[in-house]
Structures are given as C-alpha cells and as structure tokens.
Tab-separated table of C-alpha atoms in Angstrom:
chain	number	residue	atom	x	y	z
A	1	UNK	CA	43.187	54.555	-29.796
A	2	UNK	CA	39.469	54.045	-30.247
A	3	UNK	CA	38.771	55.161	-26.676
A	4	UNK	CA	39.432	58.748	-25.612
A	5	UNK	CA	40.112	59.832	-22.029
A	6	UNK	CA	39.874	63.603	-21.568
A	7	UNK	CA	41.339	64.866	-18.301
A	8	UNK	CA	41.396	68.618	-18.916
A	9	UNK	CA	38.773	71.290	-19.460
A	10	UNK	CA	37.413	71.253	-22.987
A	11	UNK	CA	34.759	73.041	-24.958
A	12	UNK	CA	31.281	71.541	-24.611
A	13	UNK	CA	30.881	68.317	-26.512
A	14	UNK	CA	28.100	68.140	-29.057
A	15	UNK	CA	26.423	64.850	-29.859
A	16	UNK	CA	24.124	64.632	-32.850
A	17	UNK	CA	22.441	61.458	-31.626
A	18	UNK	CA	19.050	61.632	-29.942
A	19	UNK	CA	19.068	60.816	-26.231
A	20	UNK	CA	17.783	57.485	-25.016
A	21	UNK	CA	14.221	57.538	-23.694
A	22	UNK	CA	15.508	55.701	-20.635
A	23	UNK	CA	18.852	54.681	-19.208
A	24	UNK	CA	17.978	51.030	-19.818
A	25	UNK	CA	17.679	51.754	-23.541
A	26	UNK	CA	20.965	53.666	-23.426
A	27	UNK	CA	22.689	50.575	-22.031
A	28	UNK	CA	21.682	48.585	-25.105
A	29	UNK	CA	23.006	50.929	-27.809
A	30	UNK	CA	26.650	51.100	-29.044
A	31	UNK	CA	28.813	53.534	-27.093
A	32	UNK	CA	30.884	54.717	-30.057
A	33	UNK	CA	30.678	58.501	-30.259
A	34	UNK	CA	28.918	58.796	-26.900
A	35	UNK	CA	30.248	61.213	-24.277
A	36	UNK	CA	30.440	59.917	-20.711
A	37	UNK	CA	31.135	62.352	-17.860
A	38	UNK	CA	32.528	60.910	-14.632
A	39	UNK	CA	31.571	63.296	-11.834
A	40	UNK	CA	32.739	63.136	-8.226
A	41	UNK	CA	35.493	63.724	-5.697
A	42	UNK	CA	39.013	62.231	-5.488
A	43	UNK	CA	37.636	58.730	-6.065
A	44	UNK	CA	36.680	60.025	-9.505
A	45	UNK	CA	39.503	62.455	-10.283
A	46	UNK	CA	42.530	60.548	-8.944
A	47	UNK	CA	41.482	57.095	-10.152
A	48	UNK	CA	44.280	56.199	-12.575
A	49	UNK	CA	43.635	52.465	-12.453
A	50	UNK	CA	39.986	53.083	-13.234
A	51	UNK	CA	40.621	55.104	-16.395
A	52	UNK	CA	43.449	52.839	-17.511
A	53	UNK	CA	41.159	49.809	-17.253
A	54	UNK	CA	38.449	51.561	-19.242
A	55	UNK	CA	40.941	52.601	-21.933
A	56	UNK	CA	43.080	49.484	-22.324
A	57	UNK	CA	40.430	46.807	-21.823
A	58	UNK	CA	37.010	48.229	-22.617
A	59	UNK	CA	38.017	50.964	-25.026
A	60	UNK	CA	40.214	48.699	-27.132
A	61	UNK	CA	39.035	47.639	-30.616
A	62	UNK	CA	36.083	45.328	-30.119
A	63	UNK	CA	35.713	46.403	-26.482
A	64	UNK	CA	32.431	47.269	-24.817
A	65	UNK	CA	33.273	50.993	-24.866
A	66	UNK	CA	35.118	51.217	-28.180
A	67	UNK	CA	34.767	54.718	-29.597
A	68	UNK	CA	33.350	56.254	-26.410
A	69	UNK	CA	34.577	59.646	-25.200
A	70	UNK	CA	35.360	59.854	-21.480
A	71	UNK	CA	35.660	63.045	-19.444
A	72	UNK	CA	37.092	63.091	-15.950
A	73	UNK	CA	35.078	65.767	-14.151
A	74	UNK	CA	36.327	64.778	-10.706
A	75	UNK	CA	37.340	67.298	-8.049
A	76	UNK	CA	39.575	65.925	-5.287
A	77	UNK	CA	38.575	66.930	-1.784
A	78	UNK	CA	35.299	68.385	-2.944
A	79	UNK	CA	31.851	67.855	-1.465
A	80	UNK	CA	28.577	67.367	-3.254
A	81	UNK	CA	27.302	70.487	-1.500
A	82	UNK	CA	30.109	72.573	-2.996
A	83	UNK	CA	29.587	70.937	-6.392
A	84	UNK	CA	25.929	71.905	-6.644
A	85	UNK	CA	26.790	75.403	-5.390
A	86	UNK	CA	29.352	75.898	-8.180
A	87	UNK	CA	32.512	75.388	-6.107
A	88	UNK	CA	35.044	72.877	-7.440
A	89	UNK	CA	38.692	72.599	-8.386
A	90	UNK	CA	39.386	72.674	-12.131
A	91	UNK	CA	35.979	74.321	-12.551
A	92	UNK	CA	34.212	70.943	-12.472
A	93	UNK	CA	30.987	72.337	-11.004
A	94	UNK	CA	27.427	71.284	-11.742
A	95	UNK	CA	27.078	74.159	-14.198
A	96	UNK	CA	30.208	72.990	-15.999
A	97	UNK	CA	29.151	69.373	-16.397
A	98	UNK	CA	25.751	70.509	-17.644
A	99	UNK	CA	27.558	72.519	-20.321
A	100	UNK	CA	29.198	69.274	-21.485
A	101	UNK	CA	25.797	67.939	-22.588
A	102	UNK	CA	27.057	64.400	-22.049
A	103	UNK	CA	25.100	61.334	-23.098
A	104	UNK	CA	25.750	59.687	-19.720
A	105	UNK	CA	26.652	61.201	-16.359
A	106	UNK	CA	28.141	58.833	-13.779
A	107	UNK	CA	28.001	60.583	-10.398
A	108	UNK	CA	29.742	59.511	-7.188
A	109	UNK	CA	29.939	62.098	-4.407
A	110	UNK	CA	29.554	61.865	-0.654
A	111	UNK	CA	32.639	60.512	1.146
A	112	UNK	CA	33.613	64.059	2.119
A	113	UNK	CA	30.057	65.265	2.795
A	114	UNK	CA	29.098	62.467	5.159
A	115	UNK	CA	31.827	63.392	7.649
A	116	UNK	CA	30.694	67.001	7.991
A	117	UNK	CA	27.071	67.033	6.885
A	118	UNK	CA	23.926	64.930	7.222
A	119	UNK	CA	22.272	62.253	5.077
A	120	UNK	CA	19.293	64.576	4.620
A	121	UNK	CA	21.428	67.364	3.139
A	122	UNK	CA	23.328	64.926	0.921
A	123	UNK	CA	20.049	63.536	-0.381
A	124	UNK	CA	18.744	67.051	-1.071
A	125	UNK	CA	21.960	68.031	-2.890
A	126	UNK	CA	21.949	64.822	-4.899
A	127	UNK	CA	18.331	65.437	-5.892
A	128	UNK	CA	19.245	68.951	-7.008
A	129	UNK	CA	22.085	67.593	-9.154
A	130	UNK	CA	19.959	64.842	-10.686
A	131	UNK	CA	17.005	67.122	-11.359
A	132	UNK	CA	19.160	69.702	-13.125
A	133	UNK	CA	20.907	67.054	-15.230
A	134	UNK	CA	17.554	65.624	-16.286
A	135	UNK	CA	16.048	69.026	-17.016
A	136	UNK	CA	19.015	70.775	-18.650
A	137	UNK	CA	20.681	67.951	-20.599
A	138	UNK	CA	19.607	65.160	-22.934
A	139	UNK	CA	21.679	62.641	-21.011
A	140	UNK	CA	20.975	59.813	-18.621
A	141	UNK	CA	22.323	59.560	-15.057
A	142	UNK	CA	23.968	56.625	-13.294
A	143	UNK	CA	24.500	57.163	-9.570
A	144	UNK	CA	27.569	55.198	-8.466
A	145	UNK	CA	27.343	54.497	-4.731
A	146	UNK	CA	30.665	55.426	-3.059
A	147	UNK	CA	32.919	52.691	-1.734
A	148	UNK	CA	32.701	51.876	1.996
A	149	UNK	CA	35.175	53.287	4.514
A	150	UNK	CA	37.732	51.247	6.427
A	151	UNK	CA	37.106	50.922	10.151
A	152	UNK	CA	40.703	51.790	11.088
A	153	UNK	CA	42.661	54.870	10.039
A	154	UNK	CA	46.432	54.307	9.866
A	155	UNK	CA	47.155	57.260	7.592
A	156	UNK	CA	48.072	60.610	9.156
A	157	UNK	CA	46.961	62.538	6.065
A	158	UNK	CA	43.388	61.273	6.512
A	159	UNK	CA	41.634	63.253	9.244
A	160	UNK	CA	38.823	61.073	10.574
A	161	UNK	CA	37.626	61.254	14.169
A	162	UNK	CA	36.253	58.105	15.801
A	163	UNK	CA	36.326	56.217	12.510
A	164	UNK	CA	36.182	52.884	14.355
A	165	UNK	CA	32.707	53.885	15.584
A	166	UNK	CA	31.477	55.679	12.470
A	167	UNK	CA	32.850	53.801	9.445
A	168	UNK	CA	29.884	51.450	9.169
A	169	UNK	CA	27.414	54.232	9.942
A	170	UNK	CA	28.909	56.542	7.305
A	171	UNK	CA	28.987	53.775	4.708
A	172	UNK	CA	25.418	52.695	5.422
A	173	UNK	CA	24.113	56.252	5.351
A	174	UNK	CA	25.638	56.919	1.936
A	175	UNK	CA	24.281	53.609	0.642
A	176	UNK	CA	20.786	54.475	1.847
A	177	UNK	CA	20.897	57.968	0.308
A	178	UNK	CA	21.792	56.588	-3.112
A	179	UNK	CA	19.350	53.689	-2.872
A	180	UNK	CA	16.539	56.209	-2.333
A	181	UNK	CA	16.945	57.186	-6.010
A	182	UNK	CA	16.037	53.766	-7.362
A	183	UNK	CA	12.967	54.120	-9.621
A	184	UNK	CA	13.306	57.906	-9.365
A	185	UNK	CA	13.070	58.450	-13.123
A	186	UNK	CA	13.422	56.270	-16.255
A	187	UNK	CA	16.628	58.153	-17.120
A	188	UNK	CA	18.215	57.441	-13.707
A	189	UNK	CA	19.799	54.272	-12.360
A	190	UNK	CA	21.828	53.317	-9.281
A	191	UNK	CA	24.988	51.186	-9.314
A	192	UNK	CA	25.611	49.468	-5.976
A	193	UNK	CA	29.425	49.455	-5.888
A	194	UNK	CA	29.631	48.435	-2.198
A	195	UNK	CA	27.517	45.305	-2.705
A	196	UNK	CA	29.133	44.381	-6.031
A	197	UNK	CA	32.806	45.136	-5.356
A	198	UNK	CA	33.740	45.765	-1.710
A	199	UNK	CA	30.975	44.266	0.407
A	200	UNK	CA	28.664	46.281	2.634
A	201	UNK	CA	30.448	45.266	5.841
A	202	UNK	CA	33.364	47.595	6.644
A	203	UNK	CA	36.734	46.083	7.541
A	204	UNK	CA	39.940	47.354	9.169
A	205	UNK	CA	41.748	46.445	5.937
A	206	UNK	CA	40.615	45.566	2.436
A	207	UNK	CA	42.619	44.332	-0.574
A	208	UNK	CA	40.883	46.939	-2.749
A	209	UNK	CA	41.570	49.930	-0.462
A	210	UNK	CA	44.629	52.218	-0.468
A	211	UNK	CA	43.655	53.984	2.746
A	212	UNK	CA	40.596	54.660	4.877
A	213	UNK	CA	38.546	56.268	2.109
A	214	UNK	CA	40.291	55.684	-1.246
A	215	UNK	CA	40.419	52.501	-3.351
A	216	UNK	CA	43.799	51.283	-4.605
A	217	UNK	CA	44.571	50.465	-8.233
A	218	UNK	CA	43.062	46.982	-7.949
A	219	UNK	CA	39.938	48.481	-6.420
A	220	UNK	CA	39.596	51.052	-9.173
A	221	UNK	CA	40.027	48.382	-11.826
A	222	UNK	CA	37.341	46.273	-10.173
A	223	UNK	CA	35.001	49.286	-10.155
A	224	UNK	CA	35.795	49.919	-13.835
A	225	UNK	CA	34.862	46.321	-14.661
A	226	UNK	CA	31.447	46.741	-13.047
A	227	UNK	CA	30.824	50.173	-14.590
A	228	UNK	CA	31.774	49.092	-18.115
A	229	UNK	CA	29.595	46.007	-18.025
A	230	UNK	CA	26.674	47.853	-16.454
A	231	UNK	CA	26.528	50.656	-19.020
A	232	UNK	CA	26.934	48.160	-21.856
A	233	UNK	CA	23.950	46.089	-20.810
A	234	UNK	CA	26.089	43.110	-19.802
A	235	UNK	CA	25.609	40.825	-16.819
A	236	UNK	CA	27.325	42.246	-13.731
A	237	UNK	CA	28.647	39.669	-11.287
A	238	UNK	CA	29.511	40.248	-7.653
A	239	UNK	CA	33.245	40.340	-6.979
A	240	UNK	CA	34.505	37.580	-4.640
A	241	UNK	CA	35.720	40.222	-2.183
A	242	UNK	CA	32.179	41.541	-1.826
A	243	UNK	CA	30.888	38.015	-1.291
A	244	UNK	CA	33.596	37.431	1.314
A	245	UNK	CA	32.653	40.571	3.229
A	246	UNK	CA	28.945	39.681	3.208
A	247	UNK	CA	29.677	36.112	4.278
A	248	UNK	CA	31.813	37.283	7.188
A	249	UNK	CA	28.943	39.459	8.385
A	250	UNK	CA	26.210	36.862	8.112
A	251	UNK	CA	28.206	33.701	8.660
A	252	UNK	CA	26.623	32.247	5.532
A	253	UNK	CA	27.929	32.010	1.947
A	254	UNK	CA	26.337	34.511	-0.422
A	255	UNK	CA	25.139	33.965	-3.976
A	256	UNK	CA	26.436	36.055	-6.851
A	257	UNK	CA	24.044	38.330	-8.678
C-alpha cells in the first residue's frame, strides 16, 4: 500500500527534504515521503475509523496522501499537561514526538485537561508544545481543535460531573484556547473541527459521537476527510451536521465555507 500507518514505537524518521518555510507552502507540496505525526489523547490513539479513512481513501494510489507516512502518537486518557511534562502511555511524550522529526505535527489535546484544569494552563501548555516543536524540529504544526462534548452523559464509564451545565462551557473554552494560536507563526495553523464537522453548539446526542467525549467511526471518518483536504491544500467544506447544529442555535440557515 502506498500509504503507511505506523501504530507502534519506531526509530526516529529521517526526511531528506527541506522543511517548508510556512505551513501554507507545506500544504501545496506532494505528501509522498512526508512523515505526519498525529499527537493527542484517545481521540487520536483510538480512532480506527480515522486512520482507516486516511489509508483506504486518501492514501490509495492517486489519493491526496499517497506515499505519506503516518504515525499514531496518541495516548488514551492523557492530558496535555502530562504530555509536555514527559508523561504518556506508550512513551508518546513531547520529547518522543520531537525525536520523530516529522514534517507535520497534527496536535489535538484538551478534552481531559479542561475537566480538571483551566483554559489558562491549557493555553500555556499548548504554547510550550508548539514552541518546542518549532524550535527543535523542521516540521510544521497543525492544531486540530477537539470535538465538542455532548450535553448528556449516558455512559457509566465516562466520569463527568454536571456535564449538562458544563458541556458548552468546556467546548467553548477549548475552542477559544486553540483559536488564540491563529497567526501565531507562519509554520502554525489551526483546524476548526467543531465548526467544520460537529457544529459549535453542543447537543444531547450527535450522529458523529460514540459517547459524551469520543467521536464514533462516522465522526472519525468525517474528521479524516477535513484533515486530508486541509493538509493537501484542497477546499474544505463544512459538513451538513455542523451546519445543522449552527442553524439550530441561531434559527437561521448557515452558509458552507
């Protein structure tokens, strides 16, 4: 297969190509031979539908990501704070992903932090991660805003207090933290997954959600569609489910991007 998904710890990858001067320039070049690290919590590690979509659709011959090398550096249950302080299952810490020397880092942390931390600390930890990636690697960084929460928790294995009151607050706080990195550096970009895929307005149920905090297979595939098109310089359109959520909030139909 032209597309390689690497789910285990490997030796650092070495790319002979020069890094892009900016992430926008990186989007425009072929992805064959490029290493892409996906960094985050369970919504990165345990995202089978996401990686399957990237491999079978976008990594196929002629696909947008043909020849790209993908590493799953997710760590289920982890926080961004632990990640930057070198604590992570499978050894997927900040130091480890820096050792990869990837061409592109796609980072999505926060759904665990926001329930036990503060937006200010998350922003500081995210800045630390971004700054080290920019300083210590030749890669570019795409910050993938985490998916919104559901406003009702029906799953006993998810421990969330007062989620009916806090789901929208948590989701908005994470969105605002990530949005603060727009125009941070030419090698950094932000991908607004809530606005493009799920909608910013939280719901008690969502066709793309498995439980209160995790997307289902359809949700992961929808995220993969947006990610693949974004990093390939293609037009990214808003998913109808995101439009539906925004319309329900405002009472008015929304335009696609």
